[in-house]
């Protein structure tokens, strides 16, 4: 599996480099920065990760790829205003820096937000993280954002607090972030060169005035870097989101990756630009395209060795609820919450999370066992798509999948490399054959698709497209199932029963997902 943590050596170097600001700023937050190495199923965490960092990441679905199969997050949409303009954003919708473009969330007051969090926490005990990620910028709405966090810190002490910002106002709020024990902050950083930045940001509102062009991008860049350094110095785990915009910052994101690593970023999440004309953004209306799946992967792979990459982001909405990739926000609208009883039982939540933890460790152990038997790397590498509803298992029917998780396999490794959203194939009990070409396009770079069940028609179409439908591993752990299929595949190739051929590129789904 892909490592999702910065190394301890990097942490120490970062801490030393930032020793001076740390000394002057250290109060409130832990003084330990981001650290660790590979994801681990042991309850103590990886050997080289300080226990306090493991505590912060082990059940955060965004900061740990492994955790995202098992733990849920929710967002509350309390922050509507924004202090900058991004060319990929239309304010009619949620902030595209953290949210899927084209989605509108139900805005809440802090009191409504707190009630919603307590209700969800009592209904979904594996919900461990609360984030504020728009619909505008969390720190352009500081009163609402921090009032929500203040109340939650008192009323839901076991829930980790998380916020996302464009970084312009960040240096002014680092003390406040620490005061409320907000352990996780995301900054969207699309450039470290204002000449690139001025193609992305037409204006910012700063120091009581609107500033445009190069000067605007320069101020934003300086504020982002300062904010990141201040958070690292105070031990707040900081993730960087970058929107990959082909022709504008695709070649530049490697430099962004290096610069944020130097300043102590814990993770770097490179997300594809989604720029459908119907969303009415500047980029959408001027024909700026988003990347293909392979273009995204190439940029991510080119950043290998720098700040560790997050590849499981789902570009959630600003009122998302549930596991990453599932959207239960409709179950928790304001009117429905009014009808629900809040039973915030900390012991019950802990008890449930212990069960989740043993499931996660079982997945980890199954993967280790499968890797030990995988037969070694012979140079062959393939991608497979997996249909899952969570729990780390192959447990979704092909026709019910709204996304497929993509794994890269060799004879000695398995790595989660992303997901592909698709329209539902099964509509009201019938297969929708018109959807099949778009589903095939979304996983066209894969050699196989692992599912709990699949009907005859899609099975034949997938085979005709060169993608093998596999249902023998239904309800098994994903990595174990994928490696078992790959071992059989290599045997068939070696025996001359089939020929191994390279696959083509795949499309990243633009537009909203159709609900089940
Ligand atoms: Fe939300 Fe963001 Fe916190 Fe996660 S989401 S504020 S760090 S709790 Fe996660 Fe969603 Fe991607 Fe964000 S998958 S859009 S990275
Ligand atoms: Fe839109 Fe978010 Fe950019 Fe503000 S920071 S313009 S809300 S994408």
Short mmCIF file of C-alpha atoms and ligand atoms in Angstrom, two decimals:
data_model
loop_
_atom_site.label_atom_id
_atom_site.label_comp_id
_atom_site.label_asym_id
_atom_site.label_seq_id
_atom_site.Cartn_x
_atom_site.Cartn_y
_atom_site.Cartn_z
CA UNK A 1 0.00 0.00 0.00
CA UNK A 2 1.16 3.55 -0.69
CA UNK A 3 2.79 5.19 2.30
CA UNK A 4 0.75 8.10 3.55
CA UNK A 5 3.03 9.71 6.09
CA UNK A 6 6.07 11.96 6.06
CA UNK A 7 9.22 10.24 7.41
CA UNK A 8 10.56 10.90 10.86
CA UNK A 9 13.82 12.17 9.38
CA UNK A 10 11.89 14.76 7.40
CA UNK A 11 9.98 15.71 10.49
CA UNK A 12 13.16 16.31 12.48
CA UNK A 13 14.67 18.36 9.66
CA UNK A 14 11.50 20.40 9.42
CA UNK A 15 11.33 20.88 13.13
CA UNK A 16 14.94 22.07 13.25
CA UNK A 17 14.43 24.42 10.34
CA UNK A 18 11.41 25.84 12.11
CA UNK A 19 12.86 25.86 15.60
CA UNK A 20 12.81 29.63 15.94
CA UNK A 21 9.13 30.23 15.13
CA UNK A 22 8.24 27.14 17.17
CA UNK A 23 9.90 28.56 20.23
CA UNK A 24 8.09 31.85 19.97
CA UNK A 25 4.72 30.38 19.08
CA UNK A 26 4.51 27.18 21.08
CA UNK A 27 1.46 27.17 23.31
CA UNK A 28 -1.81 25.34 23.16
CA UNK A 29 -1.02 22.80 20.45
CA UNK A 30 1.32 19.88 20.74
CA UNK A 31 4.84 20.80 19.68
CA UNK A 32 5.29 17.61 17.71
CA UNK A 33 4.98 18.00 13.95
CA UNK A 34 3.91 15.56 11.30
CA UNK A 35 5.65 12.23 11.29
CA UNK A 36 5.54 8.56 10.58
CA UNK A 37 5.95 6.14 7.79
CA UNK A 38 3.93 3.42 6.26
CA UNK A 39 0.38 2.71 7.21
CA UNK A 40 0.13 0.07 9.88
CA UNK A 41 -2.52 -2.18 11.29
CA UNK A 42 -0.98 -2.55 14.71
CA UNK A 43 -2.81 -0.75 17.47
CA UNK A 44 0.42 1.04 18.45
CA UNK A 45 1.08 2.38 14.95
CA UNK A 46 4.25 2.22 12.88
CA UNK A 47 7.47 1.82 14.84
CA UNK A 48 8.91 5.16 13.80
CA UNK A 49 5.77 7.22 14.39
CA UNK A 50 5.46 9.03 17.72
CA UNK A 51 2.36 7.71 19.53
CA UNK A 52 0.78 11.19 19.71
CA UNK A 53 0.91 11.48 15.90
CA UNK A 54 -0.52 7.99 15.49
CA UNK A 55 -3.36 9.01 17.80
CA UNK A 56 -4.12 11.93 15.47
CA UNK A 57 -4.10 10.01 12.20
CA UNK A 58 -5.15 6.44 12.95
CA UNK A 59 -8.86 7.01 12.56
CA UNK A 60 -8.84 10.09 10.31
CA UNK A 61 -10.22 8.91 6.95
CA UNK A 62 -8.34 11.57 4.96
CA UNK A 63 -4.98 11.42 6.73
CA UNK A 64 -4.78 7.60 6.59
CA UNK A 65 -5.66 5.68 3.44
CA UNK A 66 -6.21 2.55 5.50
CA UNK A 67 -8.58 4.36 7.89
CA UNK A 68 -10.74 5.57 5.02
CA UNK A 69 -12.17 2.11 4.49
CA UNK A 70 -13.45 2.03 8.05
CA UNK A 71 -14.02 5.50 9.52
CA UNK A 72 -16.37 8.27 8.45
CA UNK A 73 -16.16 12.05 8.44
CA UNK A 74 -18.76 14.74 8.24
CA UNK A 75 -18.68 18.38 7.19
CA UNK A 76 -20.92 21.21 8.35
CA UNK A 77 -21.57 24.04 5.90
CA UNK A 78 -21.27 27.05 8.23
CA UNK A 79 -18.84 29.19 6.18
CA UNK A 80 -20.46 30.73 3.07
CA UNK A 81 -18.20 33.77 2.35
CA UNK A 82 -14.87 33.77 0.54
CA UNK A 83 -11.96 36.20 0.38
CA UNK A 84 -10.46 35.21 -2.98
CA UNK A 85 -11.66 34.14 -6.43
CA UNK A 86 -10.40 30.93 -8.03
CA UNK A 87 -10.95 30.49 -11.77
CA UNK A 88 -12.39 27.01 -11.14
CA UNK A 89 -15.05 28.24 -8.72
CA UNK A 90 -18.58 29.52 -9.13
CA UNK A 91 -19.92 30.83 -5.83
CA UNK A 92 -23.34 29.41 -6.55
CA UNK A 93 -21.76 26.11 -5.53
CA UNK A 94 -19.50 24.80 -2.74
CA UNK A 95 -15.79 25.73 -2.48
CA UNK A 96 -14.06 23.66 -5.17
CA UNK A 97 -10.83 23.61 -3.16
CA UNK A 98 -12.23 20.82 -1.02
CA UNK A 99 -15.57 20.01 -2.60
CA UNK A 100 -16.77 18.52 -5.84
CA UNK A 101 -17.68 21.38 -8.17
CA UNK A 102 -21.34 21.84 -8.99
CA UNK A 103 -22.65 20.76 -5.58
CA UNK A 104 -24.72 23.00 -3.31
CA UNK A 105 -24.85 22.38 0.43
CA UNK A 106 -27.48 23.37 2.97
CA UNK A 107 -26.00 26.27 4.97
CA UNK A 108 -26.19 26.07 8.77
CA UNK A 109 -25.75 28.34 11.77
CA UNK A 110 -23.21 27.16 14.37
CA UNK A 111 -26.03 25.99 16.67
CA UNK A 112 -27.67 24.01 13.88
CA UNK A 113 -24.28 22.58 12.93
CA UNK A 114 -23.55 21.39 16.46
CA UNK A 115 -26.96 19.72 16.71
CA UNK A 116 -26.32 18.00 13.39
CA UNK A 117 -22.91 16.72 14.49
CA UNK A 118 -24.30 15.28 17.73
CA UNK A 119 -27.15 13.63 15.83
CA UNK A 120 -24.84 12.08 13.24
CA UNK A 121 -22.41 10.98 15.97
CA UNK A 122 -25.19 9.10 17.70
CA UNK A 123 -26.34 7.46 14.43
CA UNK A 124 -22.91 6.74 12.89
CA UNK A 125 -20.53 5.74 15.71
CA UNK A 126 -17.60 5.33 13.32
CA UNK A 127 -17.83 9.06 12.44
CA UNK A 128 -14.58 10.28 13.98
CA UNK A 129 -13.84 13.60 12.21
CA UNK A 130 -15.74 16.84 11.79
CA UNK A 131 -14.51 19.19 9.07
CA UNK A 132 -15.45 22.72 8.03
CA UNK A 133 -14.75 23.01 4.34
CA UNK A 134 -16.96 25.71 2.96
CA UNK A 135 -19.18 26.31 1.05
CA UNK A 136 -16.76 29.33 1.04
CA UNK A 137 -13.53 29.62 3.02
CA UNK A 138 -13.58 28.50 6.67
CA UNK A 139 -11.29 31.36 7.75
CA UNK A 140 -13.15 34.04 5.80
CA UNK A 141 -15.99 33.22 8.24
CA UNK A 142 -14.01 33.04 11.48
CA UNK A 143 -16.86 33.74 13.93
CA UNK A 144 -19.08 30.95 12.62
CA UNK A 145 -16.21 28.51 12.14
CA UNK A 146 -14.68 28.93 15.59
CA UNK A 147 -18.02 29.13 17.42
CA UNK A 148 -18.87 25.73 15.90
CA UNK A 149 -15.50 24.30 16.94
CA UNK A 150 -15.74 25.85 20.43
CA UNK A 151 -19.07 24.17 21.14
CA UNK A 152 -18.01 20.84 19.68
CA UNK A 153 -14.80 20.70 21.66
CA UNK A 154 -16.98 20.76 24.79
CA UNK A 155 -19.91 18.64 23.66
CA UNK A 156 -18.20 15.99 21.50
CA UNK A 157 -14.69 15.65 22.90
CA UNK A 158 -13.88 12.41 21.05
CA UNK A 159 -14.40 13.92 17.59
CA UNK A 160 -11.32 15.24 15.78
CA UNK A 161 -11.67 18.75 14.38
CA UNK A 162 -10.48 19.61 10.90
CA UNK A 163 -10.65 22.68 8.68
CA UNK A 164 -9.87 23.61 5.12
CA UNK A 165 -8.76 27.04 3.88
CA UNK A 166 -7.26 28.83 0.90
CA UNK A 167 -4.64 30.17 3.33
CA UNK A 168 -5.05 33.90 2.81
CA UNK A 169 -6.28 34.58 6.35
CA UNK A 170 -4.48 31.61 7.93
CA UNK A 171 -1.56 33.38 9.67
CA UNK A 172 -4.08 35.51 11.59
CA UNK A 173 -5.87 32.47 13.03
CA UNK A 174 -3.16 30.01 14.02
CA UNK A 175 -3.59 30.87 17.72
CA UNK A 176 -7.32 30.30 17.46
CA UNK A 177 -6.79 27.00 15.63
CA UNK A 178 -4.58 25.81 18.46
CA UNK A 179 -6.95 27.09 21.14
CA UNK A 180 -9.70 24.73 19.95
CA UNK A 181 -7.37 21.75 19.44
CA UNK A 182 -7.91 21.66 15.70
CA UNK A 183 -5.35 19.00 14.90
CA UNK A 184 -5.79 18.89 11.13
CA UNK A 185 -5.74 21.78 8.66
CA UNK A 186 -5.86 21.67 4.86
CA UNK A 187 -4.45 24.54 2.78
CA UNK A 188 -5.16 24.63 -0.95
CA UNK A 189 -1.87 25.55 -2.62
CA UNK A 190 -1.92 25.46 -6.41
CA UNK A 191 1.35 27.31 -7.03
CA UNK A 192 4.51 28.61 -5.43
CA UNK A 193 5.18 31.05 -8.28
CA UNK A 194 2.87 34.09 -8.59
CA UNK A 195 3.35 34.04 -12.38
CA UNK A 196 1.49 30.70 -12.34
CA UNK A 197 -0.84 31.96 -9.63
CA UNK A 198 -2.13 34.92 -11.62
CA UNK A 199 -3.54 32.46 -14.19
CA UNK A 200 -5.55 30.79 -11.42
CA UNK A 201 -6.62 33.69 -9.16
CA UNK A 202 -8.10 36.84 -10.72
CA UNK A 203 -8.35 38.64 -7.37
CA UNK A 204 -8.04 38.44 -3.62
CA UNK A 205 -9.65 40.62 -0.95
CA UNK A 206 -7.00 41.49 1.60
CA UNK A 207 -6.22 44.37 3.92
CA UNK A 208 -9.63 45.99 3.15
CA UNK A 209 -9.12 46.13 -0.61
CA UNK A 210 -9.46 44.05 -3.73
CA UNK A 211 -6.07 43.21 -5.30
CA UNK A 212 -5.66 41.69 -8.76
CA UNK A 213 -3.03 40.11 -11.01
CA UNK A 214 0.53 39.21 -10.05
CA UNK A 215 0.41 41.19 -6.81
CA UNK A 216 -2.67 39.25 -5.64
CA UNK A 217 -1.04 35.89 -6.37
CA UNK A 218 2.19 36.98 -4.65
CA UNK A 219 0.38 37.98 -1.44
CA UNK A 220 -1.65 34.75 -1.47
CA UNK A 221 1.52 32.69 -1.98
CA UNK A 222 3.37 34.44 0.86
CA UNK A 223 0.43 34.06 3.23
CA UNK A 224 0.06 30.36 2.37
CA UNK A 225 3.74 29.65 3.01
CA UNK A 226 3.73 31.62 6.27
CA UNK A 227 0.56 29.90 7.45
CA UNK A 228 2.01 26.45 6.68
CA UNK A 229 5.23 27.23 8.54
CA UNK A 230 3.31 28.53 11.56
CA UNK A 231 1.11 25.41 11.70
CA UNK A 232 4.09 23.08 11.41
CA UNK A 233 5.85 24.97 14.19
CA UNK A 234 2.79 24.47 16.41
CA UNK A 235 2.46 20.76 15.63
CA UNK A 236 -0.80 20.98 13.66
CA UNK A 237 -0.90 18.28 10.97
CA UNK A 238 -1.26 20.10 7.67
CA UNK A 239 -2.42 18.64 4.40
CA UNK A 240 -2.00 20.49 1.11
CA UNK A 241 -4.66 20.26 -1.59
CA UNK A 242 -3.64 21.18 -5.15
CA UNK A 243 -5.96 21.31 -8.13
CA UNK A 244 -4.21 19.88 -11.21
CA UNK A 245 -4.90 22.23 -14.13
CA UNK A 246 -3.37 20.89 -17.37
CA UNK A 247 -1.23 23.46 -19.15
CA UNK A 248 -1.20 25.80 -16.14
CA UNK A 249 0.30 24.01 -13.13
CA UNK A 250 0.77 20.38 -14.20
CA UNK A 251 4.55 20.77 -14.59
CA UNK A 252 4.68 23.09 -11.57
CA UNK A 253 3.10 20.81 -8.96
CA UNK A 254 6.36 18.90 -8.42
CA UNK A 255 7.88 22.17 -7.21
CA UNK A 256 4.82 22.82 -5.04
CA UNK A 257 5.31 19.35 -3.58
CA UNK A 258 8.98 20.06 -2.77
CA UNK A 259 8.26 23.45 -1.22
CA UNK A 260 5.43 22.24 1.02
CA UNK A 261 7.47 19.24 2.12
CA UNK A 262 10.30 21.60 3.13
CA UNK A 263 7.83 23.47 5.31
CA UNK A 264 6.51 20.37 7.06
CA UNK A 265 3.34 19.44 5.16
CA UNK A 266 2.09 16.05 6.29
CA UNK A 267 0.32 15.04 3.07
CA UNK A 268 -0.15 16.39 -0.47
CA UNK A 269 -3.48 15.76 -2.18
CA UNK A 270 -3.37 16.44 -5.94
CA UNK A 271 -6.96 16.61 -7.21
CA UNK A 272 -8.16 16.76 -10.82
CA UNK A 273 -9.68 20.00 -12.10
CA UNK A 274 -13.38 19.49 -12.84
CA UNK A 275 -14.47 22.19 -15.24
CA UNK A 276 -17.78 21.41 -16.87
CA UNK A 277 -19.12 24.43 -18.75
CA UNK A 278 -22.51 24.01 -17.02
CA UNK A 279 -20.91 24.92 -13.67
CA UNK A 280 -20.31 28.41 -15.06
CA UNK A 281 -16.73 28.79 -13.80
CA UNK A 282 -14.15 30.87 -15.70
CA UNK A 283 -12.23 27.73 -16.62
CA UNK A 284 -15.42 25.89 -17.57
CA UNK A 285 -16.57 28.71 -19.85
CA UNK A 286 -13.16 29.18 -21.48
CA UNK A 287 -12.72 25.49 -22.29
CA UNK A 288 -9.95 24.69 -19.83
CA UNK A 289 -9.98 20.89 -19.61
CA UNK A 290 -9.30 18.65 -16.61
CA UNK A 291 -6.68 15.87 -16.61
CA UNK A 292 -7.26 12.26 -17.68
CA UNK A 293 -6.72 9.50 -15.13
CA UNK A 294 -3.25 8.75 -16.49
CA UNK A 295 -2.24 12.43 -16.50
CA UNK A 296 -3.25 12.70 -12.85
CA UNK A 297 -1.33 9.54 -11.97
CA UNK A 298 1.77 10.72 -13.86
CA UNK A 299 1.93 13.97 -11.88
CA UNK A 300 1.34 12.10 -8.63
CA UNK A 301 4.04 9.55 -9.50
CA UNK A 302 6.45 12.36 -10.47
CA UNK A 303 6.06 13.73 -6.91
CA UNK A 304 7.22 10.39 -5.40
CA UNK A 305 9.95 10.97 -2.84
CA UNK A 306 8.59 14.40 -1.90
CA UNK A 307 5.72 15.13 0.45
CA UNK A 308 3.62 11.98 0.78
CA UNK A 309 0.61 11.79 -1.45
CA UNK A 310 -3.04 11.34 -0.62
CA UNK A 311 -4.74 9.47 -3.45
CA UNK A 312 -8.08 8.62 -1.88
CA UNK A 313 -9.69 12.08 -1.84
CA UNK A 314 -13.32 12.12 -3.03
CA UNK A 315 -13.71 15.91 -3.38
CA UNK A 316 -16.51 15.79 -0.83
CA UNK A 317 -19.32 18.29 -0.58
CA UNK A 318 -19.36 20.93 2.15
CA UNK A 319 -22.11 19.00 4.00
CA UNK A 320 -20.81 15.48 3.30
CA UNK A 321 -21.64 12.72 5.81
CA UNK A 322 -20.33 9.14 5.87
CA UNK A 323 -17.40 7.11 4.63
CA UNK A 324 -15.39 8.83 1.88
CA UNK A 325 -17.14 7.93 -1.34
CA UNK A 326 -20.58 7.48 0.21
CA UNK A 327 -22.91 10.40 0.70
CA UNK A 328 -25.45 10.18 3.51
CA UNK A 329 -26.10 13.93 3.71
CA UNK A 330 -29.72 13.41 2.59
CA UNK A 331 -30.42 11.39 5.76
CA UNK A 332 -29.44 14.36 7.93
CA UNK A 333 -31.19 17.42 6.53
CA UNK A 334 -32.34 20.02 9.07
CA UNK A 335 -35.97 18.91 9.06
CA UNK A 336 -34.99 15.25 9.54
CA UNK A 337 -32.63 16.13 12.39
CA UNK A 338 -35.48 17.91 14.19
CA UNK A 339 -37.29 14.56 14.33
CA UNK A 340 -34.29 12.55 15.55
CA UNK A 341 -33.35 11.80 19.14
CA UNK A 342 -29.79 12.72 20.13
CA UNK A 343 -28.11 10.07 22.26
CA UNK A 344 -24.47 11.03 22.36
CA UNK A 345 -23.08 8.04 24.22
CA UNK A 346 -19.30 8.18 24.39
CA UNK A 347 -18.92 4.63 25.75
CA UNK A 348 -21.09 3.21 23.00
CA UNK A 349 -19.10 5.06 20.37
CA UNK A 350 -15.82 3.74 21.80
CA UNK A 351 -17.17 0.20 21.96
CA UNK A 352 -18.26 0.34 18.31
CA UNK A 353 -14.93 1.84 17.25
CA UNK A 354 -13.10 -1.06 18.92
CA UNK A 355 -14.99 -3.41 16.58
CA UNK A 356 -14.06 -1.23 13.61
CA UNK A 357 -10.44 -1.32 14.72
CA UNK A 358 -10.37 -5.13 14.83
CA UNK A 359 -11.85 -5.26 11.33
CA UNK A 360 -9.18 -2.87 10.13
CA UNK A 361 -6.43 -4.94 11.70
CA UNK A 362 -7.87 -8.08 10.12
CA UNK A 363 -7.67 -6.34 6.71
CA UNK A 364 -4.08 -5.36 7.38
CA UNK A 365 -3.12 -8.89 8.46
CA UNK A 366 -4.82 -10.39 5.38
CA UNK A 367 -2.83 -8.04 3.15
CA UNK A 368 0.49 -8.91 4.85
CA UNK A 369 -0.26 -12.62 4.48
CA UNK A 370 -1.20 -12.21 0.81
CA UNK A 371 1.97 -10.20 0.10
CA UNK A 372 4.13 -12.88 1.71
CA UNK A 373 2.63 -15.41 -0.72
CA UNK A 374 2.53 -13.10 -3.77
CA UNK A 375 5.51 -14.66 -5.54
CA UNK A 376 7.78 -11.62 -6.00
CA UNK A 377 8.07 -8.81 -8.51
CA UNK A 378 8.65 -10.05 -12.07
CA UNK A 379 8.19 -6.60 -13.63
CA UNK A 380 4.51 -7.05 -14.50
CA UNK A 381 2.27 -4.27 -13.16
CA UNK A 382 -1.50 -3.96 -13.58
CA UNK A 383 -4.40 -1.90 -12.28
CA UNK A 384 -7.61 -3.47 -11.00
CA UNK A 385 -10.93 -1.83 -10.14
CA UNK A 386 -12.80 -2.88 -6.99
CA UNK A 387 -16.45 -2.42 -6.04
CA UNK A 388 -16.78 -1.92 -2.29
CA UNK A 389 -19.19 -0.44 0.24
CA UNK A 390 -16.42 -0.14 2.88
CA UNK A 391 -14.85 -2.32 5.52
CA UNK A 392 -11.94 -2.97 3.13
CA UNK A 393 -13.83 -5.78 1.37
CA UNK A 394 -15.00 -6.65 -2.15
CA UNK A 395 -18.64 -6.36 -1.17
CA UNK A 396 -20.53 -4.28 -3.77
CA UNK A 397 -22.47 -5.47 -6.81
CA UNK A 398 -21.24 -4.10 -10.14
CA UNK A 399 -24.65 -2.61 -10.83
CA UNK A 400 -24.83 -0.80 -7.47
CA UNK A 401 -21.39 0.81 -7.59
CA UNK A 402 -21.18 4.61 -7.80
CA UNK A 403 -17.40 4.42 -7.73
CA UNK A 404 -14.64 1.88 -8.22
CA UNK A 405 -11.47 1.90 -6.13
CA UNK A 406 -8.32 1.43 -8.19
CA UNK A 407 -5.34 -0.63 -7.00
CA UNK A 408 -1.95 -1.02 -8.64
CA UNK A 409 -0.53 -4.52 -8.27
CA UNK A 410 2.88 -6.07 -8.76
CA UNK A 411 3.96 -9.51 -7.58
CA UNK A 412 5.34 -7.85 -4.45
CA UNK A 413 3.08 -4.90 -3.70
CA UNK A 414 -0.39 -3.46 -3.77
CA UNK A 415 -1.12 0.27 -3.71
CA UNK A 416 -4.37 2.20 -3.66
CA UNK A 417 -3.98 4.77 -6.43
CA UNK A 418 -7.39 6.41 -6.63
CA UNK A 419 -11.06 5.97 -7.36
CA UNK A 420 -13.31 6.53 -10.37
CA UNK A 421 -16.86 7.78 -10.01
CA UNK A 422 -19.45 6.24 -12.32
CA UNK A 423 -23.16 6.45 -12.94
CA UNK A 424 -25.15 3.58 -11.49
CA UNK A 425 -25.54 0.70 -13.92
CA UNK A 426 -28.52 -0.81 -12.13
CA UNK A 427 -31.55 1.50 -12.24
CA UNK A 428 -34.57 0.26 -10.34
CA UNK A 429 -33.82 -3.42 -10.85
CA UNK A 430 -32.83 -3.19 -14.50
CA UNK A 431 -29.39 -2.85 -16.04
CA UNK A 432 -28.99 0.46 -17.87
CA UNK A 433 -26.96 -0.48 -20.93
CA UNK A 434 -26.46 3.15 -21.96
CA UNK A 435 -24.29 3.62 -18.85
CA UNK A 436 -21.90 0.80 -19.74
CA UNK A 437 -19.62 2.70 -22.16
CA UNK A 438 -19.04 5.44 -19.58
CA UNK A 439 -18.30 2.85 -16.87
CA UNK A 440 -15.86 1.09 -19.21
CA UNK A 441 -14.19 4.46 -19.95
CA UNK A 442 -13.78 5.14 -16.24
CA UNK A 443 -11.88 1.87 -15.63
CA UNK A 444 -10.41 1.42 -19.08
CA UNK A 445 -6.85 1.34 -17.70
CA UNK A 446 -7.69 -1.72 -15.53
CA UNK A 447 -7.15 -5.39 -16.37
CA UNK A 448 -9.92 -6.64 -14.08
CA UNK A 449 -12.85 -5.49 -11.99
CA UNK A 450 -13.49 -7.28 -8.68
CA UNK A 451 -17.13 -7.28 -7.62
CA UNK A 452 -19.47 -9.13 -5.24
CA UNK A 453 -21.78 -9.97 -8.17
CA UNK A 454 -22.31 -9.05 -11.81
CA UNK A 455 -24.99 -9.78 -14.41
CA UNK A 456 -24.49 -11.48 -17.76
CA UNK A 457 -24.80 -8.40 -19.94
CA UNK A 458 -22.20 -6.16 -18.28
CA UNK A 459 -19.95 -9.20 -17.88
CA UNK A 460 -19.90 -9.75 -21.65
CA UNK A 461 -19.36 -6.06 -22.41
CA UNK A 462 -16.48 -5.78 -19.97
CA UNK A 463 -14.86 -8.88 -21.44
CA UNK A 464 -15.25 -7.46 -24.94
CA UNK A 465 -13.47 -4.29 -23.73
CA UNK A 466 -10.60 -6.41 -22.35
CA UNK A 467 -11.52 -6.00 -18.66
CA UNK A 468 -11.97 -9.26 -16.77
CA UNK A 469 -15.03 -9.35 -14.45
CA UNK A 470 -14.14 -11.26 -11.26
CA UNK A 471 -16.68 -12.35 -8.63
CA UNK A 472 -14.85 -15.29 -7.05
CA UNK A 473 -13.54 -13.13 -4.22
CA UNK A 474 -16.86 -11.70 -3.04
CA UNK A 475 -16.72 -10.48 0.59
CA UNK A 476 -12.97 -11.06 0.92
CA UNK A 477 -10.52 -8.33 1.92
CA UNK A 478 -9.56 -6.23 -1.09
CA UNK A 479 -5.77 -6.59 -1.19
CA UNK A 480 -5.93 -10.31 -0.49
CA UNK A 481 -8.50 -10.79 -3.25
CA UNK A 482 -6.62 -8.61 -5.74
CA UNK A 483 -3.30 -10.37 -5.16
CA UNK A 484 -4.95 -13.80 -5.43
CA UNK A 485 -6.53 -12.81 -8.75
CA UNK A 486 -3.18 -11.40 -9.97
CA UNK A 487 -1.32 -14.61 -9.03
CA UNK A 488 -3.82 -16.58 -11.14
CA UNK A 489 -3.53 -14.05 -13.98
CA UNK A 490 0.26 -14.36 -14.05
CA UNK A 491 -0.02 -18.15 -14.08
CA UNK A 492 -2.37 -18.02 -17.07
CA UNK A 493 0.01 -15.66 -18.89
CA UNK A 494 2.99 -17.93 -18.09
CA UNK A 495 1.05 -20.98 -19.34
CA UNK A 496 0.24 -19.18 -22.60
CA UNK A 497 -3.51 -19.33 -21.95
CA UNK A 498 -3.81 -15.55 -22.27
CA UNK A 499 -1.61 -12.73 -23.54
CA UNK A 500 -0.66 -9.84 -21.26
CA UNK A 501 -1.38 -6.53 -23.04
CA UNK A 502 -0.99 -2.97 -21.78
CA UNK A 503 -4.26 -1.11 -21.14
CA UNK A 504 -5.19 2.39 -22.36
CA UNK A 505 -6.05 5.62 -20.52
CA UNK A 506 -9.25 6.23 -18.52
CA UNK A 507 -11.56 9.22 -18.04
CA UNK A 508 -12.15 11.08 -14.81
CA UNK A 509 -15.87 11.51 -14.35
CA UNK A 510 -17.01 15.11 -14.71
CA UNK A 511 -20.31 16.25 -13.23
CA UNK A 512 -22.47 15.11 -10.36
CA UNK A 513 -22.96 11.49 -9.43
CA UNK A 514 -26.44 10.03 -9.78
CA UNK A 515 -27.67 8.91 -6.39
CA UNK A 516 -28.69 5.31 -5.74
FE1 LIG B 1 -13.07 17.13 5.57
FE2 LIG B 1 -10.92 17.77 4.39
FE3 LIG B 1 -10.87 17.41 6.94
FE4 LIG B 1 -11.14 15.37 5.32
S1 LIG B 1 -12.39 15.98 3.53
S2 LIG B 1 -11.94 19.01 5.90
S3 LIG B 1 -9.37 16.68 5.46
S4 LIG B 1 -12.39 15.79 7.10
FE5 LIG B 1 -10.84 14.39 2.67
FE6 LIG B 1 -13.01 15.02 1.39
FE7 LIG B 1 -10.71 14.97 0.08
FE8 LIG B 1 -11.17 16.79 1.84
S5 LIG B 1 -11.72 13.25 1.01
S6 LIG B 1 -12.31 16.55 -0.02
S7 LIG B 1 -9.31 15.59 1.65
FE1 LIG B 2 -14.33 29.22 -4.48
FE2 LIG B 2 -13.07 28.01 -2.46
FE3 LIG B 2 -11.65 29.41 -4.29
FE4 LIG B 2 -13.21 30.68 -2.52
S1 LIG B 2 -11.36 29.44 -2.07
S2 LIG B 2 -13.10 31.06 -4.72
S3 LIG B 2 -14.97 29.28 -2.34
S4 LIG B 2 -12.82 27.52 -4.67
#
